[in-house]
Amino acid sequence: MIRTRLVAQRLAFLFLLGCFFFNYPLLSIFNQGGSLFGMPPLYAWLMGSWLFLIALLALVIERKHG
Amino acid sequence: MLQGWVVVLASFLYLGVLFGIAWYADRRADQGRSLIANPVVYALSLGVYCTTWTFYGSVGRAAANGIGFLPIYLGPTLLFALAGFILYRMIRVAKANRITSIADFVASRYGKSQLLGGLVTVIAVVGVIPYIALQLKAVSNSFTILSNYPEIVMPAAAGAVPLFQDSALYVAMILAAFTILFGTRHLDATERHEGMVAAIAVESIVKLVAFLAVGAFVVWGLHGGVADIFARAAEVPEVARRLTRADTSASYGSWGTLVFLSLFAALLLPRQFQIAVVENVDVKHLNRAVWMFPLYLFLINLFVLPVALAGLLHFPAGTVDADTFVLTLPMAHQQEGLALFVFIGGLSAATGMVIVETIALSTMVCNDLVMPLLLRLRWLGLAEKADLSGLLLEIRRWAIAIILGLGYLYFRVAGEAYALVSIGLISFAAVAQFAPVVIGGLFWKGGTRDGALAGLAAGFVLWAYTLLLPSFAKSGWLPEGFIAHGLFGIELLRPQHLFGLSGLDEITHCLVWSLLANLGAYIGVSLLRVPNAREARQASLFVGGTDLAGHTAWGGSAGVADLLPLAARFLGRERAEEAFLRHARSRGLKSVDELPGDARLANFAENLLAGAIGSASARAMVASVVSEEPLGLDEVMNILDEASQVRAYSRELEQKSQELTRATADLRQANERLRELDRMKDDFISTVTHELRTPLTSIRAFSEMLHEDPKTDLEQRTKFLGIIVSETVRLSRLINQILDMAKLESGRAEWTVSAIDVDEVIREAADSLTALYAEKRVALDLDGLHPGLTVMADRDRLMQVMVNLLSNALKFVPTDTGRVKVGAEGTASEVRVSVTDNGPGIHAADHEVIFDKFRQGSGGTDVLTDKPQGTGLGLPISRQIIEYFNGRLWVESAPGAGACFLFTLPRQASDNDAKQTQGGSQ
């Protein structure tokens, strides 16, 4: 539940993580020629980290409280 | 087979199906079996964020500068990570206050200001019009291209086509008609549109599937997979430069700007607010949307870059507009069915956006702009009219038509100068102006109506000057010199290099100036004065989530007779009566007439009206019939104070109660100890009394004998007097020891601590007892002593202990054969002294007992009956003394094997110094 403070804070942490993933300076590391999994590194990084972030969001929000 | 009429027919069929879905969902809603009360539907309906901008424009953007299309979708992902802090609160607040639009939200937050609601509406309408134009452009272009099949012809410039041959005009008209049918069939008190949401959710699926279909076709149908496309693109230098970004700080700056711009847009665009907040059925649905909506965005962007690259590889440069690759690639490969499906997908994207956006805007125009104005015009006599619900619907229909008309106008004027994405970004920058007042309003109580007005106005003016007007100038509707040389030729006022700021792209440049002015004015002007009563009340509702249900803004009272007709005028008689009846039942009353004319009823009516005409107008209308006792600042502050005091008080109470629990436990413990001590004291007194009475009795008995019989012979008399004297000595020794004991126990004993040679003290004690030992002919062996052992202690007290132990030993050893041996040895940390005798020994069970007061060991006999001499206080006192100096005193013995009393004292002196200053405590 989003209502609990802890979950909201975990999500906010993912927000910060996303800000880091999707911005300078991390992007400049991947901004180069060559190929990663058959894709340009920047494209592969953005799509990969985006999907990873979505998976984390789902994990945090859908996890049942034990 | 893709003639114009086929495309038109397919389009109408699709719109008809949508309408059917909406109709069915509305019917289900009326039956109370909502189709959209489902988190997945909620997440899908949020997909209205993806318009033709996404469907066609992203590919165009990607063809122009590679990955640059992506920030627009990363921003909303980040927004949903913050859902717990922003969206969740917005939905809660909106539900509690019956907020129906973003204008309503802002107006309500800053004291239900009609002026503020109006300003937000104007900004939203002006700001979003380019966005609507974008949809018209995309749909009419895709229609034109598709209907020219099998040739691929780029549409002519919009301005060049005569008005009535322009397909965009017809698209606008059809969309207007469709939206009016959709959104304004009846007036809902909560301004929710279940049917519309269901249709939007279906459209989200259609456009996603269409885009994935074309993506799959391009990637696997035309090429050998994603890697193949990237590999080929890398071979063509002209295309390959899209694979990386220009690595400059400005490029990353504008990237970051777009991420945060889209974050705000996904929250503040009127249609996003409508779907995410107003149409939200249950705030719990937000949970699922937190990851599902970002996942939707991810999927719809999956093939954007591959399709863009494939388009660039396929079509010679400059022949085909990259914004149309999604459509032209299937057409170029004779995929008629796929092309038509793509067109329908694009239509879905456009209609979804236009329907929700214009419905949201028309609600705002009606509630926050037109109605307040009309109600002010007294000569129209609207305030007295019986039924206004028809008028409300009429206003909204006209608003929809006019907004689409303006969208078309913008398309004709400026649509050609920009690619799809650039047009959309103008709108994004406009709605970003709401960010300070909305987000600030959720977290900061100090914002005032004046501050919000100033901030919005400043931001809006700068946005228009730096972004909107240049878009007109580029299209030739304003002189070109306006951009190049600034207003009136003043270089500093060049709209895209304001005050000489350069090096930024136009969007970032606009946001820097407009948000700076916006935020500055909002905060600065807000700080000019304290929020007034109404602002403070609303602030506490929005920020603190303070539940003021029990309190009310209405000081006065009004009866059902006034409020019901008022509500009926805006909602229609039937709906109003139904709502009032529900309210009456919720208060446990049978009929509407029983409702008391209290403030709660006025509040209910205001909330009810707020759903239909906006919070600011609703307040004004209720005020017109309720004899409102204006709520003074003091009163509101009282309410708020009360609320916060109650909160603080309850926290305090909780704390107190915890403290109390702790204190109770402590008290109970103390009490038990007290009782124990009390019992011990009783024992002590009874024992002392007993001990005192024994010598007293014998003194008295012998004295009486002497007194009564004066003829007692001398020998007898001497004997009796001897007993009396010895009993008196015993008595006074006993009393001395009791006093001593009391002193030790109460901590009032005086101690003189100094370094003492143990050997010396023991010898002195032995010397003082030499006579007694000699009398009983007991040998005292002092051979086990070593000189030079030093401890920190009170010399007299230590002496007392030694004398006690030695005389104790003497008492128990047999006459003539008795032997008492004293030893002393030192370790690194302590000195250990032992006094060993060859007396009868002590039972293990008595080893501790003998240190209790008035208990004496005596071989195997009962401890209290057969008493040797002594008071029974010597050992307890000795133990107290030794323990005072941090030592231990104990006995080691077995019956028949003699007894050995031992005590230790620490050699270090440091501890004892501290003790000395405390004056002793035990």
PDB file of C-alpha atoms in Angstrom, chain B residues 465 469 478-479 481-495 498:
ATOM      1  CA  TYR B 465       6.608  36.135 -24.899  1.00  0.00           C
ATOM      2  CA  LEU B 469       4.749  34.681 -29.891  1.00  0.00           C
ATOM      3  CA  LEU B 478       4.262  38.489 -36.693  1.00  0.00           C
ATOM      4  CA  PRO B 479       7.195  40.302 -38.276  1.00  0.00           C
ATOM      5  CA  GLY B 481      12.315  41.062 -36.911  1.00  0.00           C
ATOM      6  CA  PHE B 482      10.531  40.371 -33.622  1.00  0.00           C
ATOM      7  CA  ILE B 483      12.682  37.292 -33.115  1.00  0.00           C
ATOM      8  CA  ALA B 484      15.895  38.607 -34.609  1.00  0.00           C
ATOM      9  CA  HIS B 485      15.949  42.080 -33.093  1.00  0.00           C
ATOM     10  CA  GLY B 486      13.516  41.984 -30.201  1.00  0.00           C
ATOM     11  CA  LEU B 487      10.433  43.982 -29.345  1.00  0.00           C
ATOM     12  CA  PHE B 488      10.691  47.552 -30.732  1.00  0.00           C
ATOM     13  CA  GLY B 489      14.156  46.576 -31.960  1.00  0.00           C
ATOM     14  CA  ILE B 490      15.560  46.366 -28.403  1.00  0.00           C
ATOM     15  CA  GLU B 491      18.195  43.648 -28.470  1.00  0.00           C
ATOM     16  CA  LEU B 492      17.824  42.809 -24.776  1.00  0.00           C
ATOM     17  CA  LEU B 493      14.178  41.895 -25.396  1.00  0.00           C
ATOM     18  CA  ARG B 494      14.840  39.319 -28.107  1.00  0.00           C
ATOM     19  CA  PRO B 495      12.235  36.690 -27.115  1.00  0.00           C
ATOM     20  CA  LEU B 498      15.886  37.401 -23.256  1.00  0.00           C
TER      21      LEU B 498
END
